[in-house]
PDB file of C-alpha atoms in Angstrom:
ATOM      1  CA  LYS D   1      88.432 113.829 119.053  1.00 58.00           C
ATOM      2  CA  ASN D   2      90.141 110.718 117.864  1.00 64.00           C
ATOM      3  CA  GLN D   3      91.052 111.101 114.260  1.00 90.00           C
ATOM      4  CA  VAL D   4      91.185 107.186 113.866  1.00 94.00           C
ATOM      5  CA  GLU D   5      88.024 105.160 114.535  1.00 95.00           C
ATOM      6  CA  GLN D   6      87.956 101.399 114.268  1.00 97.00           C
ATOM      7  CA  SER D   7      85.223  98.892 114.208  1.00 96.00           C
ATOM      8  CA  PRO D   8      84.013  96.647 115.622  1.00 96.00           C
ATOM      9  CA  GLN D   9      85.379  97.074 119.037  1.00 95.00           C
ATOM     10  CA  SER D  10      85.643  93.295 119.583  1.00 96.00           C
ATOM     11  CA  LEU D  11      85.004  90.313 117.406  1.00 97.00           C
ATOM     12  CA  ILE D  12      84.617  86.544 118.112  1.00 98.00           C
ATOM     13  CA  ILE D  13      84.968  84.134 115.215  1.00 97.00           C
ATOM     14  CA  LEU D  14      85.442  80.330 114.734  1.00 97.00           C
ATOM     15  CA  GLU D  15      88.786  78.963 113.647  1.00 97.00           C
ATOM     16  CA  GLY D  16      89.090  78.831 110.000  1.00 97.00           C
ATOM     17  CA  LYS D  17      86.766  81.660 109.149  1.00 97.00           C
ATOM     18  CA  ASN D  18      87.590  84.800 107.451  1.00 97.00           C
ATOM     19  CA  CYS D  19      86.978  88.407 109.016  1.00 97.00           C
ATOM     20  CA  THR D  20      87.344  92.012 108.151  1.00 98.00           C
ATOM     21  CA  LEU D  21      88.204  94.722 110.443  1.00 98.00           C
ATOM     22  CA  GLN D  22      87.543  98.394 109.684  1.00 98.00           C
ATOM     23  CA  CYS D  23      89.410 101.780 110.053  1.00 97.00           C
ATOM     24  CA  ASN D  24      88.041 105.178 109.280  1.00 97.00           C
ATOM     25  CA  TYR D  25      90.303 108.132 109.778  1.00 95.00           C
ATOM     26  CA  THR D  26      90.130 112.012 109.291  1.00 93.00           C
ATOM     27  CA  VAL D  27      93.804 112.570 109.393  1.00 86.00           C
ATOM     28  CA  SER D  28      94.724 114.829 106.521  1.00 83.00           C
ATOM     29  CA  PRO D  29      97.132 115.004 104.929  1.00 83.00           C
ATOM     30  CA  PHE D  30      98.583 111.640 105.649  1.00 82.00           C
ATOM     31  CA  SER D  31     101.729 109.861 104.566  1.00 82.00           C
ATOM     32  CA  ASN D  32     100.888 106.328 105.279  1.00 88.00           C
ATOM     33  CA  LEU D  33      98.628 104.016 107.170  1.00 92.00           C
ATOM     34  CA  ARG D  34      99.687 100.914 109.108  1.00 93.00           C
ATOM     35  CA  TRP D  35      97.989  97.826 110.720  1.00 96.00           C
ATOM     36  CA  TYR D  36      99.606  96.417 113.986  1.00 96.00           C
ATOM     37  CA  LYS D  37      99.078  93.356 115.780  1.00 97.00           C
ATOM     38  CA  GLN D  38      99.225  93.369 119.421  1.00 96.00           C
ATOM     39  CA  ASP D  39      99.239  90.172 121.560  1.00 95.00           C
ATOM     40  CA  THR D  40      98.091  90.340 125.036  1.00 92.00           C
ATOM     41  CA  GLY D  41     101.091  91.539 127.175  1.00 89.00           C
ATOM     42  CA  ARG D  42     103.371  92.458 124.027  1.00 92.00           C
ATOM     43  CA  GLY D  43     104.127  95.591 122.176  1.00 93.00           C
ATOM     44  CA  PRO D  44     102.551  96.001 118.728  1.00 94.00           C
ATOM     45  CA  VAL D  45     104.093  94.454 115.625  1.00 94.00           C
ATOM     46  CA  SER D  46     103.563  95.845 112.416  1.00 91.00           C
ATOM     47  CA  LEU D  47     101.579  93.777 109.739  1.00 94.00           C
ATOM     48  CA  THR D  48     101.232  96.217 106.888  1.00 92.00           C
ATOM     49  CA  ILE D  49     102.031  99.544 105.901  1.00 90.00           C
ATOM     50  CA  MET D  50     100.662 101.599 102.814  1.00 90.00           C
ATOM     51  CA  THR D  51     101.181 104.876 101.439  1.00 88.00           C
ATOM     52  CA  PHE D  52      98.305 107.135 100.043  1.00 82.00           C
ATOM     53  CA  SER D  53      98.919 105.839  96.596  1.00 86.00           C
ATOM     54  CA  GLU D  54      98.581 102.161  97.554  1.00 89.00           C
ATOM     55  CA  ASN D  55      95.203 100.191  97.499  1.00 92.00           C
ATOM     56  CA  THR D  56      96.216  96.920  98.944  1.00 95.00           C
ATOM     57  CA  LYS D  57      99.070  95.228 100.715  1.00 94.00           C
ATOM     58  CA  SER D  58      99.258  91.646 101.888  1.00 95.00           C
ATOM     59  CA  ASN D  59     101.222  89.921 104.424  1.00 94.00           C
ATOM     60  CA  GLY D  60     100.341  86.255 104.466  1.00 96.00           C
ATOM     61  CA  ARG D  61      96.728  85.665 105.589  1.00 97.00           C
ATOM     62  CA  TYR D  62      96.597  89.340 106.243  1.00 97.00           C
ATOM     63  CA  THR D  63      95.285  91.690 103.535  1.00 97.00           C
ATOM     64  CA  ALA D  64      95.080  95.440 104.096  1.00 97.00           C
ATOM     65  CA  THR D  65      93.003  97.771 101.720  1.00 97.00           C
ATOM     66  CA  LEU D  66      93.083 101.458 101.601  1.00 95.00           C
ATOM     67  CA  ASP D  67      90.744 103.995  99.988  1.00 94.00           C
ATOM     68  CA  ALA D  68      92.335 107.251 100.374  1.00 89.00           C
ATOM     69  CA  ASP D  69      89.171 109.159  98.654  1.00 90.00           C
ATOM     70  CA  THR D  70      86.870 107.798 101.490  1.00 93.00           C
ATOM     71  CA  LYS D  71      89.530 107.548 104.145  1.00 93.00           C
ATOM     72  CA  GLN D  72      88.828 104.075 104.871  1.00 96.00           C
ATOM     73  CA  SER D  73      90.951 101.017 105.501  1.00 97.00           C
ATOM     74  CA  SER D  74      90.193  97.529 106.128  1.00 98.00           C
ATOM     75  CA  LEU D  75      92.225  94.386 107.290  1.00 98.00           C
ATOM     76  CA  HIS D  76      91.040  91.112 106.046  1.00 98.00           C
ATOM     77  CA  ILE D  77      92.193  87.946 107.824  1.00 98.00           C
ATOM     78  CA  THR D  78      91.818  84.720 105.779  1.00 97.00           C
ATOM     79  CA  ALA D  79      91.432  81.100 107.518  1.00 97.00           C
ATOM     80  CA  SER D  80      91.787  82.370 110.909  1.00 97.00           C
ATOM     81  CA  GLN D  81      93.925  80.552 113.303  1.00 97.00           C
ATOM     82  CA  LEU D  82      93.824  80.639 117.139  1.00 97.00           C
ATOM     83  CA  SER D  83      97.165  82.607 117.266  1.00 97.00           C
ATOM     84  CA  ASP D  84      95.223  85.508 115.310  1.00 97.00           C
ATOM     85  CA  SER D  85      93.602  86.183 118.819  1.00 98.00           C
ATOM     86  CA  ALA D  86      95.001  89.669 119.513  1.00 97.00           C
ATOM     87  CA  SER D  87      94.191  93.278 119.288  1.00 97.00           C
ATOM     88  CA  TYR D  88      94.559  95.020 115.782  1.00 98.00           C
ATOM     89  CA  ILE D  89      95.396  98.520 115.756  1.00 97.00           C
ATOM     90  CA  CYS D  90      95.101 101.007 112.736  1.00 96.00           C
ATOM     91  CA  VAL D  91      97.680 103.778 112.949  1.00 93.00           C
ATOM     92  CA  VAL D  92      97.735 106.703 110.449  1.00 91.00           C
ATOM     93  CA  ALA D  93     100.825 108.873 110.063  1.00 86.00           C
ATOM     94  CA  PRO D  94     100.402 112.477 109.320  1.00 81.00           C
ATOM     95  CA  GLY D  95     101.936 114.105 106.278  1.00 75.00           C
ATOM     96  CA  SER D  96     104.692 115.774 108.448  1.00 71.00           C
ATOM     97  CA  GLY D  97     105.830 115.166 112.024  1.00 68.00           C
ATOM     98  CA  TYR D  98     106.489 112.301 114.199  1.00 73.00           C
ATOM     99  CA  ALA D  99     103.047 111.965 115.879  1.00 77.00           C
ATOM    100  CA  LEU D 100     101.190 108.987 114.831  1.00 86.00           C
ATOM    101  CA  ASN D 101      97.531 108.737 115.337  1.00 89.00           C
ATOM    102  CA  PHE D 102      96.536 105.506 116.755  1.00 92.00           C
ATOM    103  CA  GLY D 103      92.996 103.883 116.969  1.00 94.00           C
ATOM    104  CA  LYS D 104      91.827 102.159 119.945  1.00 94.00           C
ATOM    105  CA  GLY D 105      91.990  98.830 118.390  1.00 95.00           C
ATOM    106  CA  THR D 106      89.890  95.777 117.550  1.00 97.00           C
ATOM    107  CA  SER D 107      90.070  92.831 119.908  1.00 96.00           C
ATOM    108  CA  LEU D 108      89.759  89.582 117.967  1.00 98.00           C
ATOM    109  CA  LEU D 109      89.193  86.331 119.657  1.00 98.00           C
ATOM    110  CA  VAL D 110      89.351  83.168 117.604  1.00 97.00           C
ATOM    111  CA  THR D 111      87.709  80.029 119.097  1.00 97.00           C
ATOM    112  CA  PRO D 112      88.164  76.461 118.258  1.00 95.00           C
TER     113      PRO D 112
ATOM    114  CA  ASN C   1     119.353  91.440 117.383  1.00 66.00           C
ATOM    115  CA  ALA C   2     117.320  92.017 120.483  1.00 78.00           C
ATOM    116  CA  GLY C   3     115.348  94.767 118.770  1.00 92.00           C
ATOM    117  CA  VAL C   4     113.934  97.149 121.606  1.00 96.00           C
ATOM    118  CA  THR C   5     114.340  96.235 125.042  1.00 96.00           C
ATOM    119  CA  GLN C   6     112.671  97.772 128.135  1.00 97.00           C
ATOM    120  CA  THR C   7     113.085  97.502 131.817  1.00 96.00           C
ATOM    121  CA  PRO C   8     111.602  96.842 133.998  1.00 96.00           C
ATOM    122  CA  LYS C   9     108.701  94.653 132.968  1.00 95.00           C
ATOM    123  CA  PHE C  10     106.640  95.429 136.071  1.00 96.00           C
ATOM    124  CA  GLN C  11     106.803  98.027 138.805  1.00 96.00           C
ATOM    125  CA  VAL C  12     104.571  99.163 141.613  1.00 97.00           C
ATOM    126  CA  LEU C  13     105.124 102.548 143.063  1.00 96.00           C
ATOM    127  CA  LYS C  14     103.550 104.600 145.857  1.00 97.00           C
ATOM    128  CA  THR C  15     102.297 108.026 145.057  1.00 97.00           C
ATOM    129  CA  GLY C  16     105.078 110.445 145.137  1.00 97.00           C
ATOM    130  CA  GLN C  17     107.843 107.996 144.432  1.00 97.00           C
ATOM    131  CA  SER C  18     110.153 108.466 141.498  1.00 96.00           C
ATOM    132  CA  MET C  19     111.576 105.873 139.027  1.00 96.00           C
ATOM    133  CA  THR C  20     113.122 105.675 135.598  1.00 97.00           C
ATOM    134  CA  LEU C  21     112.098 103.466 132.787  1.00 97.00           C
ATOM    135  CA  GLN C  22     114.982 102.304 130.609  1.00 97.00           C
ATOM    136  CA  CYS C  23     114.791 101.565 126.907  1.00 97.00           C
ATOM    137  CA  ALA C  24     117.462 100.398 124.543  1.00 97.00           C
ATOM    138  CA  GLN C  25     117.557  99.512 120.929  1.00 96.00           C
ATOM    139  CA  ASP C  26     120.306  97.721 118.821  1.00 95.00           C
ATOM    140  CA  MET C  27     118.958  98.622 115.268  1.00 93.00           C
ATOM    141  CA  ASN C  28     120.972 101.790 115.019  1.00 92.00           C
ATOM    142  CA  HIS C  29     117.804 103.829 114.481  1.00 92.00           C
ATOM    143  CA  ASN C  30     117.916 107.678 114.894  1.00 91.00           C
ATOM    144  CA  SER C  31     114.344 108.123 116.243  1.00 92.00           C
ATOM    145  CA  MET C  32     112.897 106.811 119.463  1.00 95.00           C
ATOM    146  CA  TYR C  33     109.717 107.320 121.342  1.00 95.00           C
ATOM    147  CA  TRP C  34     107.789 106.764 124.564  1.00 97.00           C
ATOM    148  CA  TYR C  35     104.099 105.912 124.514  1.00 96.00           C
ATOM    149  CA  ARG C  36     101.562 104.983 127.139  1.00 97.00           C
ATOM    150  CA  GLN C  37      98.600 102.753 126.685  1.00 96.00           C
ATOM    151  CA  ASP C  38      95.494 102.962 128.787  1.00 94.00           C
ATOM    152  CA  PRO C  39      92.415 100.592 128.681  1.00 88.00           C
ATOM    153  CA  GLY C  40      89.883 101.740 126.022  1.00 82.00           C
ATOM    154  CA  MET C  41      92.458 104.376 124.556  1.00 85.00           C
ATOM    155  CA  GLY C  42      94.876 104.359 121.651  1.00 86.00           C
ATOM    156  CA  LEU C  43      98.507 104.607 122.297  1.00 92.00           C
ATOM    157  CA  ARG C  44      99.375 108.200 123.211  1.00 94.00           C
ATOM    158  CA  LEU C  45     102.806 109.685 122.571  1.00 94.00           C
ATOM    159  CA  ILE C  46     104.572 111.046 125.779  1.00 96.00           C
ATOM    160  CA  TYR C  47     107.994 112.196 124.253  1.00 96.00           C
ATOM    161  CA  TYR C  48     110.041 111.502 121.178  1.00 94.00           C
ATOM    162  CA  SER C  49     113.699 111.845 120.298  1.00 94.00           C
ATOM    163  CA  ALA C  50     114.251 112.384 116.512  1.00 90.00           C
ATOM    164  CA  SER C  51     118.003 112.095 116.796  1.00 89.00           C
ATOM    165  CA  GLU C  52     120.659 111.742 119.485  1.00 90.00           C
ATOM    166  CA  GLY C  53     120.745 115.038 121.460  1.00 88.00           C
ATOM    167  CA  THR C  54     117.173 116.031 120.800  1.00 92.00           C
ATOM    168  CA  THR C  55     113.935 115.407 122.674  1.00 95.00           C
ATOM    169  CA  ASP C  56     110.354 116.942 122.041  1.00 94.00           C
ATOM    170  CA  LYS C  57     107.086 116.758 123.791  1.00 95.00           C
ATOM    171  CA  GLY C  58     104.397 114.575 122.428  1.00 92.00           C
ATOM    172  CA  GLU C  59     100.571 114.567 123.347  1.00 91.00           C
ATOM    173  CA  VAL C  60     100.847 113.839 126.978  1.00 95.00           C
ATOM    174  CA  PRO C  61     104.271 114.954 128.433  1.00 96.00           C
ATOM    175  CA  ASN C  62     103.046 116.326 131.827  1.00 96.00           C
ATOM    176  CA  GLY C  63     104.578 114.503 134.723  1.00 96.00           C
ATOM    177  CA  TYR C  64     107.445 112.966 132.789  1.00 97.00           C
ATOM    178  CA  ASN C  65     110.893 113.918 131.674  1.00 97.00           C
ATOM    179  CA  VAL C  66     113.233 112.067 129.171  1.00 97.00           C
ATOM    180  CA  SER C  67     116.904 111.615 128.489  1.00 96.00           C
ATOM    181  CA  ARG C  68     118.343 110.604 125.077  1.00 95.00           C
ATOM    182  CA  LEU C  69     121.543 109.200 126.639  1.00 87.00           C
ATOM    183  CA  ASN C  70     122.960 108.060 123.424  1.00 94.00           C
ATOM    184  CA  LYS C  71     121.909 106.610 119.968  1.00 94.00           C
ATOM    185  CA  ARG C  72     120.852 103.370 121.711  1.00 96.00           C
ATOM    186  CA  GLU C  73     119.218 104.539 124.649  1.00 96.00           C
ATOM    187  CA  PHE C  74     116.178 106.571 125.602  1.00 97.00           C
ATOM    188  CA  SER C  75     114.843 106.822 129.206  1.00 97.00           C
ATOM    189  CA  LEU C  76     111.562 108.071 130.829  1.00 98.00           C
ATOM    190  CA  ARG C  77     111.492 109.481 134.187  1.00 97.00           C
ATOM    191  CA  LEU C  78     108.655 109.897 136.506  1.00 96.00           C
ATOM    192  CA  GLU C  79     109.733 112.434 139.211  1.00 93.00           C
ATOM    193  CA  SER C  80     106.757 112.257 141.390  1.00 96.00           C
ATOM    194  CA  ALA C  81     104.439 109.315 140.560  1.00 96.00           C
ATOM    195  CA  ALA C  82     100.684 109.823 140.615  1.00 97.00           C
ATOM    196  CA  PRO C  83      97.888 107.172 140.279  1.00 97.00           C
ATOM    197  CA  SER C  84      96.928 108.744 136.892  1.00 96.00           C
ATOM    198  CA  GLN C  85     100.251 107.327 135.633  1.00 97.00           C
ATOM    199  CA  THR C  86      99.174 103.921 136.191  1.00 97.00           C
ATOM    200  CA  SER C  87      99.529 102.525 132.661  1.00 97.00           C
ATOM    201  CA  VAL C  88     101.531 100.337 130.302  1.00 97.00           C
ATOM    202  CA  TYR C  89     104.557 102.188 128.875  1.00 98.00           C
ATOM    203  CA  PHE C  90     105.913 101.176 125.358  1.00 97.00           C
ATOM    204  CA  CYS C  91     109.198 102.364 123.995  1.00 97.00           C
ATOM    205  CA  ALA C  92     109.699 102.406 120.062  1.00 95.00           C
ATOM    206  CA  SER C  93     112.402 103.121 117.621  1.00 94.00           C
ATOM    207  CA  SER C  94     111.822 103.838 114.002  1.00 89.00           C
ATOM    208  CA  GLU C  95     113.842 103.695 110.723  1.00 83.00           C
ATOM    209  CA  ALA C  96     112.908 105.290 107.243  1.00 77.00           C
ATOM    210  CA  ILE C  97     111.291 103.070 104.577  1.00 72.00           C
ATOM    211  CA  SER C  98     109.725 103.749 101.501  1.00 67.00           C
ATOM    212  CA  GLY C  99     106.584 105.621 101.962  1.00 65.00           C
ATOM    213  CA  GLY C 100     107.294 106.833 105.482  1.00 70.00           C
ATOM    214  CA  TRP C 101     109.086 105.047 108.464  1.00 74.00           C
ATOM    215  CA  ALA C 102     108.420 101.858 110.384  1.00 80.00           C
ATOM    216  CA  GLN C 103     108.282 101.811 114.194  1.00 87.00           C
ATOM    217  CA  TYR C 104     109.362  98.958 116.289  1.00 91.00           C
ATOM    218  CA  PHE C 105     107.897  98.523 119.854  1.00 94.00           C
ATOM    219  CA  GLY C 106     109.416  97.145 123.065  1.00 96.00           C
ATOM    220  CA  PRO C 107     107.491  94.671 125.176  1.00 95.00           C
ATOM    221  CA  GLY C 108     106.374  97.432 127.498  1.00 96.00           C
ATOM    222  CA  THR C 109     106.664  98.175 131.155  1.00 97.00           C
ATOM    223  CA  ARG C 110     103.548  97.883 133.305  1.00 96.00           C
ATOM    224  CA  LEU C 111     103.377 100.431 136.130  1.00 97.00           C
ATOM    225  CA  LEU C 112     100.900 100.522 138.955  1.00 97.00           C
ATOM    226  CA  VAL C 113     101.032 103.651 141.131  1.00 97.00           C
ATOM    227  CA  LEU C 114      99.068 103.191 144.365  1.00 96.00           C
TER     228      LEU C 114
END
């Protein structure tokens, strides 16, 4: 069973609008949670990384939040741009070991 | 810095053929990884190498072998390719940062096994 679930599976928004992507996880214990952006045909690129003690982390127009009690994270994208069209992947690192837990990703399409 | 590079970018094999996917990083990272990404699934770890001279199995190692040639290079070999190994393969390396470690991914190798 996948320990990292993302929603929605896909999303279409108009350029300039905001959106929020969700990530629920069951990995326990965990050391950190990351959000990656993956453009079509490219490898994932890190957007944010948060430890279990952090609640929020920003990277430009991207803001990630983490609630370790409910095991939920969200990625908020402000004033979306066409270049934000990509897959966004939530990744949870366990408390020990090298095996990361990857979500299946949310596919975002920003239209003019 | 080129970061993580992978060769080839694309490859078509026939069932039973062998090939080696190459990966190199110029960031002086100790740890390197091989993942596969299939439609509708998250990235899955095939093998990893915590440091030069060591390798360990990940979630889906069957049908693959790896070699950590030196600190820079980590190769993935398919001895007898099968259609189930059609996938996109990503190599990654990681460095320790505050709160954990950060992974850097290569551009991927798209493999089709007929």
